[in-house]
Short mmCIF file of C-alpha atoms and ligand atoms in Angstrom, two decimals:
data_model
loop_
_atom_site.label_atom_id
_atom_site.label_comp_id
_atom_site.label_asym_id
_atom_site.label_seq_id
_atom_site.Cartn_x
_atom_site.Cartn_y
_atom_site.Cartn_z
CA MET A 1 17.50 17.52 -16.97
CA THR A 2 17.78 16.47 -20.84
CA GLY A 3 18.13 13.05 -22.17
CA THR A 4 16.06 11.26 -20.02
CA PRO A 5 12.30 10.55 -20.12
CA TYR A 6 11.89 11.34 -16.63
CA GLU A 7 12.91 14.55 -14.18
CA LEU A 8 14.50 14.29 -11.47
CA VAL A 9 13.47 15.97 -8.04
CA ILE A 10 16.47 15.48 -4.97
CA GLY A 11 16.18 16.53 -1.56
CA ILE A 12 19.46 15.96 0.68
CA GLU A 13 19.49 15.09 4.64
CA THR A 14 23.66 16.59 5.62
CA HIS A 15 24.91 15.37 8.98
CA VAL A 16 28.56 17.62 9.16
CA GLU A 17 30.51 16.94 12.99
CA LEU A 18 30.78 20.71 14.43
CA GLY A 19 34.11 22.06 14.98
CA THR A 20 33.85 22.22 18.66
CA GLU A 21 36.53 21.12 21.00
CA SER A 22 34.86 18.42 23.27
CA LYS A 23 31.72 16.58 22.52
CA MET A 24 27.82 17.03 22.62
CA PHE A 25 27.17 16.10 26.21
CA CYS A 26 30.48 15.54 27.84
CA GLY A 27 33.96 16.93 28.35
CA CYS A 28 35.95 13.95 26.11
CA GLN A 29 37.17 15.48 23.69
CA ALA A 30 35.44 15.82 19.78
CA ARG A 31 38.28 15.25 16.89
CA TRP A 32 38.44 11.55 17.26
CA PHE A 33 39.71 10.59 14.19
CA GLY A 34 43.59 8.92 13.86
CA ALA A 35 42.64 8.18 18.02
CA PRO A 36 43.54 4.80 19.06
CA PRO A 37 40.25 3.22 19.58
CA ASN A 38 38.42 3.88 23.12
CA THR A 39 40.75 6.16 24.24
CA LEU A 40 38.19 9.64 23.84
CA VAL A 41 35.44 8.15 25.87
CA CYS A 42 33.49 8.51 29.01
CA PRO A 43 30.47 7.22 31.02
CA VAL A 44 28.36 9.53 29.39
CA CYS A 45 29.32 9.29 25.80
CA LEU A 46 29.67 5.58 26.63
CA GLY A 47 25.95 5.12 27.92
CA LEU A 48 27.14 4.29 31.18
CA PRO A 49 23.55 4.03 33.77
CA GLY A 50 23.70 6.76 35.68
CA ALA A 51 25.53 8.94 33.70
CA LEU A 52 24.14 11.92 32.86
CA PRO A 53 24.44 14.43 29.73
CA VAL A 54 25.63 18.14 29.93
CA PRO A 55 24.65 20.26 26.69
CA ASN A 56 27.79 21.64 25.20
CA ARG A 57 27.28 25.77 24.44
CA ARG A 58 29.84 26.04 21.86
CA ALA A 59 27.94 22.90 19.84
CA ILE A 60 24.53 25.13 20.65
CA GLU A 61 26.12 28.21 19.52
CA LEU A 62 27.82 26.68 16.21
CA ALA A 63 24.27 25.05 14.71
CA ILE A 64 22.43 28.27 15.06
CA THR A 65 25.73 29.97 13.39
CA ALA A 66 24.97 27.27 10.66
CA GLY A 67 20.99 28.24 10.81
CA LEU A 68 21.39 31.73 10.12
CA ALA A 69 24.01 31.25 8.04
CA LEU A 70 21.46 29.38 5.77
CA HIS A 71 18.46 32.19 6.50
CA CYS A 72 17.38 30.07 8.96
CA GLU A 73 14.50 31.21 11.36
CA THR A 74 15.45 30.47 15.52
CA PRO A 75 12.80 28.84 16.91
CA PRO A 76 12.18 30.52 20.73
CA HIS A 77 11.74 27.36 21.94
CA THR A 78 14.25 24.07 21.03
CA LYS A 79 14.47 20.94 22.71
CA PHE A 80 15.91 17.30 22.97
CA ASP A 81 14.48 13.84 22.41
CA ARG A 82 15.67 10.71 22.26
CA LYS A 83 15.09 8.57 19.06
CA ASN A 84 15.16 4.90 19.82
CA TYR A 85 16.87 2.31 18.34
CA LEU A 86 19.16 -0.83 18.57
CA TYR A 87 22.45 -0.90 17.09
CA PRO A 88 25.62 -1.97 18.78
CA ASP A 89 27.42 1.31 17.69
CA LEU A 90 24.60 3.17 19.70
CA PRO A 91 25.52 1.78 23.20
CA LYS A 92 22.79 4.10 24.91
CA GLY A 93 20.15 2.47 22.99
CA TYR A 94 19.12 6.33 22.10
CA GLN A 95 20.20 8.72 20.02
CA ILE A 96 19.83 11.85 21.44
CA SER A 97 18.19 13.89 19.05
CA GLN A 98 15.57 16.64 17.73
CA TYR A 99 12.13 15.81 16.64
CA ASP A 100 9.55 18.25 16.89
CA LEU A 101 11.60 21.77 17.58
CA PRO A 102 14.67 22.09 15.96
CA LEU A 103 17.09 25.00 16.82
CA SER A 104 16.69 26.30 12.71
CA VAL A 105 13.62 26.06 10.59
CA LYS A 106 12.57 27.34 6.80
CA GLY A 107 15.93 28.77 5.58
CA TRP A 108 17.66 28.35 1.96
CA LEU A 109 20.99 28.32 0.18
CA GLU A 110 22.00 29.57 -2.80
CA LEU A 111 23.73 27.65 -5.47
CA PRO A 112 26.46 29.26 -7.72
CA THR A 113 24.02 29.32 -10.76
CA GLY A 114 21.60 32.17 -8.58
CA LYS A 115 19.08 29.05 -8.23
CA LYS A 116 17.76 29.03 -4.70
CA VAL A 117 17.24 25.67 -2.88
CA ARG A 118 15.11 26.19 0.27
CA ILE A 119 16.29 24.41 3.77
CA THR A 120 13.92 22.44 5.81
CA ARG A 121 15.25 22.63 9.07
CA ALA A 122 18.22 21.81 11.09
CA HIS A 123 18.57 20.31 14.04
CA LEU A 124 21.10 19.19 16.59
CA GLU A 125 22.01 15.59 17.49
CA GLU A 126 24.97 13.37 18.43
CA ASP A 127 27.37 10.85 16.39
CA THR A 128 27.38 7.00 16.82
CA GLY A 129 30.37 4.78 17.26
CA THR A 130 32.26 3.23 14.79
CA LEU A 131 32.02 -0.39 13.53
CA LYS A 132 34.90 -2.01 11.84
CA HIS A 133 34.42 -5.47 10.55
CA GLY A 134 37.42 -8.55 10.06
CA GLU A 135 38.05 -11.91 9.40
CA ASP A 136 40.12 -14.29 11.45
CA ALA A 137 40.79 -17.65 10.91
CA GLY A 138 37.58 -17.87 8.79
CA ARG A 139 36.03 -16.51 12.12
CA ARG A 140 34.00 -13.22 10.97
CA TYR A 141 33.74 -10.46 13.74
CA THR A 142 32.88 -6.72 14.16
CA LEU A 143 34.93 -4.44 16.77
CA VAL A 144 33.24 -1.36 18.20
CA ASP A 145 35.16 2.15 18.33
CA PHE A 146 33.22 4.21 20.65
CA ASN A 147 35.90 7.45 20.33
CA ARG A 148 33.11 9.15 17.61
CA SER A 149 29.85 8.78 20.15
CA GLY A 150 28.88 11.93 21.33
CA VAL A 151 30.47 14.40 19.31
CA PRO A 152 28.22 17.42 18.06
CA LEU A 153 26.58 16.50 14.89
CA LEU A 154 23.67 19.27 12.97
CA GLU A 155 21.51 17.67 10.28
CA ILE A 156 20.70 19.66 7.55
CA VAL A 157 17.66 19.15 5.31
CA SER A 158 16.97 20.49 2.02
CA GLU A 159 13.52 20.68 0.48
CA PRO A 160 13.24 18.35 -2.72
CA ASP A 161 14.43 21.30 -5.13
CA ILE A 162 17.75 19.34 -6.64
CA SER A 163 16.82 18.69 -10.38
CA SER A 164 20.15 16.13 -10.99
CA ALA A 165 22.86 14.68 -9.46
CA GLU A 166 25.34 17.92 -10.94
CA GLU A 167 22.74 19.97 -9.18
CA GLY A 168 23.31 18.10 -6.00
CA GLU A 169 26.73 18.39 -6.26
CA ALA A 170 26.80 21.99 -6.26
CA TYR A 171 24.27 22.09 -3.38
CA VAL A 172 26.51 20.24 -0.76
CA ARG A 173 29.86 21.93 -1.87
CA THR A 174 28.31 25.14 -1.43
CA LEU A 175 26.61 24.31 1.77
CA ARG A 176 30.08 22.88 2.80
CA ASP A 177 32.02 26.22 2.09
CA VAL A 178 29.00 27.97 3.94
CA LEU A 179 29.93 26.10 6.76
CA ILE A 180 33.72 26.00 6.74
CA PHE A 181 33.29 30.22 5.92
CA SER A 182 31.27 30.65 9.16
CA GLY A 183 33.57 28.33 11.29
CA VAL A 184 30.63 26.06 12.15
CA SER A 185 32.50 22.70 10.74
CA GLU A 186 35.95 21.88 9.05
CA MET A 187 33.75 19.08 6.83
CA ARG A 188 36.75 17.02 6.80
CA LEU A 189 34.94 14.40 3.56
CA GLU A 190 37.77 11.94 3.96
CA GLU A 191 37.22 12.04 7.58
CA GLY A 192 33.62 11.55 7.72
CA ALA A 193 32.64 14.26 9.05
CA GLY A 194 30.11 15.01 6.32
CA ARG A 195 27.30 12.98 5.33
CA PHE A 196 24.87 12.33 2.73
CA ASP A 197 21.54 10.76 2.29
CA VAL A 198 20.11 11.49 -0.83
CA ASN A 199 15.91 10.99 -1.40
CA VAL A 200 15.42 10.20 -5.23
CA SER A 201 12.71 10.51 -7.30
CA ILE A 202 11.29 10.29 -10.37
CA ARG A 203 8.73 12.44 -12.06
CA PHE A 204 7.65 11.84 -15.51
CA GLN A 205 4.01 11.88 -17.56
CA GLU A 206 2.73 8.39 -18.57
CA ASN A 207 -1.05 8.56 -20.38
CA GLY A 208 -1.67 11.94 -19.86
CA LYS A 209 -1.04 11.95 -16.38
CA THR A 210 2.33 12.95 -13.65
CA MET A 211 3.56 10.34 -12.61
CA TRP A 212 5.62 10.46 -9.19
CA PRO A 213 6.51 7.33 -7.48
CA PRO A 214 8.03 7.05 -4.33
CA GLN A 215 11.66 7.61 -3.95
CA SER A 216 14.19 6.07 -2.95
CA GLU A 217 17.09 7.15 0.16
CA ILE A 218 20.41 6.52 -0.52
CA LYS A 219 22.17 6.34 2.77
CA ASN A 220 25.42 7.64 4.09
CA LEU A 221 27.36 8.58 0.99
CA ASN A 222 30.29 10.59 2.10
CA SER A 223 32.03 12.05 -0.93
CA TYR A 224 30.83 14.12 -4.28
CA GLN A 225 31.67 11.23 -6.96
CA ALA A 226 29.40 8.32 -4.64
CA LEU A 227 26.91 11.07 -4.57
CA ARG A 228 26.80 11.66 -9.02
CA ASP A 229 27.22 7.92 -9.11
CA ALA A 230 24.72 6.96 -6.73
CA VAL A 231 21.93 9.57 -7.62
CA ALA A 232 22.26 8.40 -11.40
CA TYR A 233 22.56 4.58 -11.12
CA GLU A 234 19.65 5.14 -8.60
CA SER A 235 17.29 7.20 -10.50
CA ASN A 236 18.62 5.08 -13.78
CA ARG A 237 17.03 1.94 -11.55
CA LEU A 238 13.71 3.31 -10.53
CA TRP A 239 12.94 4.52 -13.91
CA GLU A 240 13.79 0.49 -15.23
CA GLU A 241 11.81 -0.61 -12.20
CA TRP A 242 8.66 1.28 -13.48
CA ARG A 243 8.83 0.15 -17.41
CA SER A 244 9.28 -2.96 -15.98
CA GLY A 245 6.43 -3.13 -14.08
CA GLY A 246 8.00 -3.65 -10.54
CA ASP A 247 7.73 -3.42 -7.50
CA ILE A 248 7.75 0.47 -7.66
CA ARG A 249 4.20 0.63 -9.38
CA THR A 250 2.52 -0.84 -6.51
CA ARG A 251 4.71 0.64 -3.45
CA THR A 252 3.02 3.66 -1.59
CA GLY A 253 6.53 4.24 0.52
CA LYS A 254 10.24 4.78 -0.18
CA ILE A 255 12.71 2.74 0.37
CA THR A 256 16.31 2.81 2.14
CA VAL A 257 19.10 1.95 0.02
CA GLY A 258 22.85 2.00 0.53
CA TRP A 259 25.52 2.57 -1.87
CA SER A 260 28.56 0.20 -3.05
CA PRO A 261 30.87 2.18 -4.78
CA GLU A 262 32.88 -1.15 -5.39
CA ARG A 263 30.54 -2.91 -7.24
CA GLY A 264 28.66 0.58 -8.59
CA ARG A 265 25.67 0.11 -7.25
CA THR A 266 22.29 0.74 -4.56
CA TYR A 267 20.93 -2.72 -2.51
CA LEU A 268 18.32 -2.60 -0.55
CA GLN A 269 18.35 -1.98 3.25
CA ARG A 270 14.93 -0.53 3.84
CA SER A 271 11.21 -0.95 2.63
CA LYS A 272 8.33 0.55 4.46
CA GLU A 273 7.04 -2.54 5.87
CA ASP A 274 10.09 -2.71 7.41
CA VAL A 275 10.33 0.73 8.37
CA GLU A 276 11.40 2.11 11.78
CA ASP A 277 9.49 3.16 14.89
CA TYR A 278 11.65 5.42 16.40
CA ARG A 279 9.66 6.10 19.55
CA TYR A 280 10.73 9.63 19.89
CA PHE A 281 10.08 11.17 23.73
CA PRO A 282 11.23 14.43 24.97
CA GLU A 283 14.98 13.84 26.51
CA PRO A 284 14.14 13.73 30.29
CA ASP A 285 17.80 14.67 31.64
CA LEU A 286 17.71 17.70 29.69
CA VAL A 287 15.89 21.20 30.03
CA SER A 288 14.58 22.59 27.48
CA LEU A 289 15.68 25.57 25.64
CA ALA A 290 15.43 29.32 24.63
CA PRO A 291 18.37 30.79 23.11
CA SER A 292 17.87 34.39 23.93
CA PRO A 293 17.36 37.29 21.19
CA ALA A 294 20.59 38.69 23.19
CA MET A 295 22.53 35.71 22.14
CA ILE A 296 21.54 35.11 18.70
CA ALA A 297 22.06 38.93 17.76
CA LYS A 298 25.53 38.13 18.71
CA LEU A 299 25.39 35.59 16.75
CA ARG A 300 24.30 36.78 13.99
CA GLU A 301 26.91 39.75 14.15
CA ALA A 302 29.70 37.28 14.45
CA LEU A 303 28.62 35.95 10.93
CA PRO A 304 31.13 36.78 7.71
CA GLU A 305 29.42 37.82 5.30
CA MET A 306 28.22 35.00 2.91
CA PRO A 307 29.39 34.35 -0.56
CA SER A 308 26.32 35.56 -2.09
CA GLU A 309 26.40 38.39 -0.20
CA ARG A 310 29.18 39.57 -1.20
CA ARG A 311 28.63 38.82 -4.97
CA ALA A 312 25.45 41.41 -4.50
CA ARG A 313 27.70 44.20 -2.83
CA PHE A 314 30.08 44.13 -5.23
CA VAL A 315 27.32 44.84 -8.61
CA ALA A 316 25.96 47.41 -5.77
CA VAL A 317 29.23 48.96 -4.57
CA TYR A 318 31.68 48.19 -7.45
CA GLY A 319 29.32 48.94 -9.99
CA LEU A 320 30.60 45.35 -11.28
CA SER A 321 28.30 42.98 -13.33
CA ASP A 322 27.34 39.84 -12.14
CA TYR A 323 29.35 37.55 -14.25
CA ASP A 324 32.89 39.84 -12.52
CA ALA A 325 31.51 39.81 -9.14
CA ARG A 326 30.91 35.76 -10.10
CA LEU A 327 34.17 35.08 -10.68
CA LEU A 328 35.77 37.75 -7.92
CA VAL A 329 33.41 35.64 -4.94
CA SER A 330 34.43 32.28 -6.35
CA ASP A 331 37.33 32.46 -4.80
CA ARG A 332 37.39 33.80 -1.71
CA ALA A 333 41.54 35.20 -1.12
CA LEU A 334 40.92 36.27 -4.89
CA ALA A 335 37.70 38.72 -3.99
CA ASP A 336 39.97 39.23 -0.03
CA TYR A 337 43.00 40.52 -2.84
CA TYR A 338 40.07 42.65 -4.87
CA GLU A 339 38.80 44.35 -2.10
CA ALA A 340 42.23 45.24 -0.59
CA ALA A 341 43.10 46.75 -3.91
CA VAL A 342 40.02 48.86 -4.53
CA LYS A 343 40.69 49.98 -1.01
CA ALA A 344 44.44 51.04 -1.67
CA GLU A 345 42.78 52.89 -4.71
CA PRO A 346 39.25 53.54 -4.19
CA GLY A 347 38.11 55.47 -7.49
CA GLN A 348 38.60 52.39 -9.92
CA PRO A 349 36.51 49.56 -9.07
CA LYS A 350 35.95 48.45 -12.42
CA LEU A 351 39.28 48.80 -14.20
CA ILE A 352 40.62 46.83 -11.37
CA ALA A 353 38.77 43.95 -11.24
CA ASN A 354 39.22 43.90 -14.99
CA TRP A 355 43.03 43.69 -14.21
CA VAL A 356 42.18 40.67 -11.21
CA ILE A 357 39.84 38.71 -14.02
CA GLY A 358 42.02 39.46 -17.12
CA ASP A 359 46.15 39.65 -16.80
CA LEU A 360 46.79 38.52 -13.25
CA THR A 361 43.93 35.66 -13.57
CA ALA A 362 46.25 34.81 -16.58
CA ALA A 363 49.58 35.04 -15.18
CA LEU A 364 48.43 32.70 -11.98
CA LYS A 365 47.08 30.01 -14.23
CA ARG A 366 50.14 30.15 -16.81
CA GLU A 367 51.73 28.96 -13.52
CA THR A 368 48.91 27.20 -11.98
CA ILE A 369 49.21 28.88 -8.59
CA GLN A 370 46.76 30.54 -6.02
CA ILE A 371 46.44 34.33 -5.45
CA GLY A 372 48.25 33.73 -2.04
CA ALA A 373 51.54 33.11 -3.95
CA SER A 374 51.20 36.68 -6.67
CA ARG A 375 54.13 37.97 -6.82
CA VAL A 376 52.39 41.44 -7.87
CA GLY A 377 50.45 42.58 -4.43
CA SER A 378 47.47 44.06 -4.77
CA GLU A 379 48.94 47.57 -3.34
CA GLN A 380 51.03 47.05 -6.93
CA LEU A 381 48.13 46.42 -9.04
CA ALA A 382 46.29 49.57 -7.72
CA ALA A 383 49.57 51.76 -8.18
CA LEU A 384 49.65 50.19 -11.80
CA VAL A 385 46.12 51.18 -12.30
CA ARG A 386 46.41 54.72 -10.72
CA LEU A 387 48.84 55.37 -13.32
CA ILE A 388 46.20 54.34 -16.08
CA GLY A 389 43.76 56.42 -14.44
CA GLY A 390 45.81 59.03 -13.87
CA GLY A 391 46.85 59.38 -18.00
CA LYS A 392 50.12 58.12 -17.02
CA VAL A 393 50.06 55.12 -19.13
CA SER A 394 48.98 54.01 -21.87
CA GLY A 395 46.61 50.35 -21.63
CA SER A 396 49.16 48.84 -23.86
CA ALA A 397 52.32 50.26 -21.89
CA ALA A 398 50.60 48.87 -18.79
CA LYS A 399 50.38 45.38 -19.74
CA GLU A 400 54.04 45.68 -20.83
CA ILE A 401 54.91 47.36 -17.08
CA PHE A 402 52.44 44.00 -15.46
CA GLY A 403 54.52 41.53 -17.36
CA GLU A 404 57.66 43.54 -15.63
CA MET A 405 55.91 43.27 -12.11
CA TRP A 406 54.87 39.86 -12.90
CA LYS A 407 59.02 38.70 -12.82
CA ASP A 408 60.36 39.96 -10.06
CA GLY A 409 57.14 41.91 -8.25
CA GLY A 410 58.61 45.67 -9.39
CA ASP A 411 57.18 48.46 -8.59
CA PRO A 412 55.11 50.04 -11.46
CA GLU A 413 56.21 53.91 -11.09
CA ALA A 414 59.89 52.65 -11.58
CA ILE A 415 59.19 50.15 -13.98
CA MET A 416 57.44 52.81 -15.85
CA ASN A 417 60.75 55.16 -15.82
CA THR A 418 63.32 52.57 -15.78
CA ARG A 419 61.62 51.73 -19.69
CA GLY A 420 60.51 54.93 -20.65
CA LEU A 421 57.09 54.19 -21.17
CA ALA A 422 55.19 57.02 -19.66
CA GLN A 423 52.55 58.32 -21.90
CA VAL A 424 53.34 61.28 -24.38
CA SER A 425 50.66 63.81 -23.50
CA ASP A 426 52.60 66.25 -24.20
CA GLU A 427 50.27 67.85 -27.23
CA SER A 428 53.39 69.94 -28.88
CA ALA A 429 55.42 66.56 -29.28
CA ILE A 430 52.25 64.60 -30.38
CA ALA A 431 51.59 67.35 -32.77
CA ALA A 432 54.27 67.26 -34.13
CA ALA A 433 54.09 63.53 -34.62
CA VAL A 434 50.62 63.90 -36.36
CA ASP A 435 51.72 66.37 -39.00
CA GLU A 436 54.34 64.08 -40.11
CA ALA A 437 52.09 61.33 -40.21
CA ILE A 438 49.65 63.24 -42.15
CA GLU A 439 52.39 63.85 -44.53
CA ALA A 440 54.29 60.57 -44.83
CA ASN A 441 50.08 59.21 -45.71
CA PRO A 442 48.62 61.53 -48.02
CA GLY A 443 46.89 58.40 -49.58
CA ALA A 444 45.00 58.13 -45.89
CA VAL A 445 44.29 61.73 -45.41
CA ALA A 446 42.52 62.14 -48.85
CA ALA A 447 40.66 59.05 -48.54
CA TYR A 448 39.66 60.03 -45.26
CA LYS A 449 38.55 63.21 -46.47
CA ALA A 450 36.23 61.52 -49.22
CA GLY A 451 34.47 60.20 -45.57
CA LYS A 452 36.39 56.74 -45.08
CA THR A 453 37.01 57.32 -41.82
CA ILE A 454 38.39 54.29 -41.32
CA ALA A 455 41.63 55.46 -43.02
CA LEU A 456 41.80 57.53 -39.72
CA GLY A 457 43.27 54.11 -37.91
CA ALA A 458 45.94 54.05 -40.24
CA LEU A 459 47.13 57.43 -39.99
CA VAL A 460 46.79 56.74 -35.50
CA GLY A 461 48.96 53.88 -36.18
CA ALA A 462 51.57 56.22 -37.61
CA VAL A 463 51.39 58.54 -35.02
CA MET A 464 51.60 55.43 -32.81
CA GLY A 465 54.98 54.01 -34.50
CA LYS A 466 56.62 57.39 -34.50
CA LEU A 467 55.83 57.61 -31.00
CA GLY A 468 55.69 54.29 -29.18
CA ARG A 469 53.14 52.62 -27.37
CA LYS A 470 53.74 55.61 -24.45
CA ALA A 471 51.26 58.28 -26.76
CA ASN A 472 48.31 59.17 -25.56
CA ALA A 473 45.59 57.81 -27.76
CA ALA A 474 43.16 59.73 -27.13
CA VAL A 475 44.79 63.19 -27.23
CA VAL A 476 46.60 61.70 -31.06
CA ASN A 477 42.99 60.83 -32.20
CA ARG A 478 41.78 64.19 -31.03
CA ILE A 479 44.86 66.57 -32.83
CA LEU A 480 44.54 64.12 -35.75
CA THR A 481 41.03 64.65 -36.49
CA GLU A 482 41.27 68.64 -35.55
CA ARG A 483 43.99 69.02 -38.27
CA LEU A 484 42.39 67.03 -40.50
CA ALA A 485 38.90 68.71 -40.58
ZN1 ZN B 505 32.48 11.39 26.99
MN1 MN B 506 20.78 12.29 11.78
#
């Protein structure tokens, strides 16, 4: 990052609620948001004695799917573990999670800039309940709602490959796109269905040595803005703490902090001295899992093409520039539109891309509408491109036709005919206009013959003036140069 005396080193742990019908280990409804408190509960997700968990097959499939979408390996064996801690929103006194054998390991996520952020692991666990704090006649109270307790949660851990707040935001945005794209989660951030723990540290040179003091883990961010603001605040705070000779100079372990958007600052939650010991051990109520190669193959097959792969295919198959491919793929619906047009007119992938990125996108932007609301359908655009490619209309006449199509979605060929925009390729008509132009512009002819090839432009202009924009420019040029030779 420029402008700061240090480099930022960031890793992000993302918690995502999976889009299942039921909870992770019981049959209760998983879509908890907005339901009256404690109505989506049973002995299992309330952690009552003797209740036994039954794993949700769909949750395991979605978790593996997420791993595959992130180019992870799926190890042959995996198991659940108990993560023990006491908190009022955790009725069992432990969370069922995965410790040393997660479902997915060693993947990567490509950002829109092309940078790859490595994924360390993705493991499956269960969500907790929620607490609601209040005050009544001067007495503070806390209410607990277990509707969210036991909702399947996927924790995706990145390597510390991220080097700015902007890149951190790009990472979580891209991750969210991939998870929505692959049907793993709707990741409704406003409902807390995606939360980020961000590990921030600063690295810099001091007296010729590289300094890299311990990180801060900022817990439970749930919006892009919170992520940006919290990273900016905490990295600056670490630097100031270093400069003023604070704790950070002697501290050996990380600290855990929370983020207060109201106050625009972080606050200390835990330091290394009181770091929690979760006493992980294998969950005795569940058997270990061995996802079969057949199951993994089936999930891999069902995976839709990811944006980065689609972009690479657009470059390889349609011969587009990386830049154009990126623009098209940045919007899934726009990319679908493009491919539908190419399917209708397979010979002109580049020309179609130019029209989609150029005139069509400009028209959409002018009215601030999405491609889904376009009045020119993909087949119509393909028909227009067919007229251009077939030499039936000139490029500038095509723009006029497109303008008409945009008004009321007309057929390009019909517009061409009613407006008399068919390109004149008839050589005798063009030759006659060329002769007239030569006769009427002796100065330009003389200049051209004296070697000023630029004078040809004036003659071409004169011919076009006679025939209108309908004239086939290539034919005009050829006949003119023949006549002047
Ligand atoms: Zn339940
Ligand atoms: Mn977790």
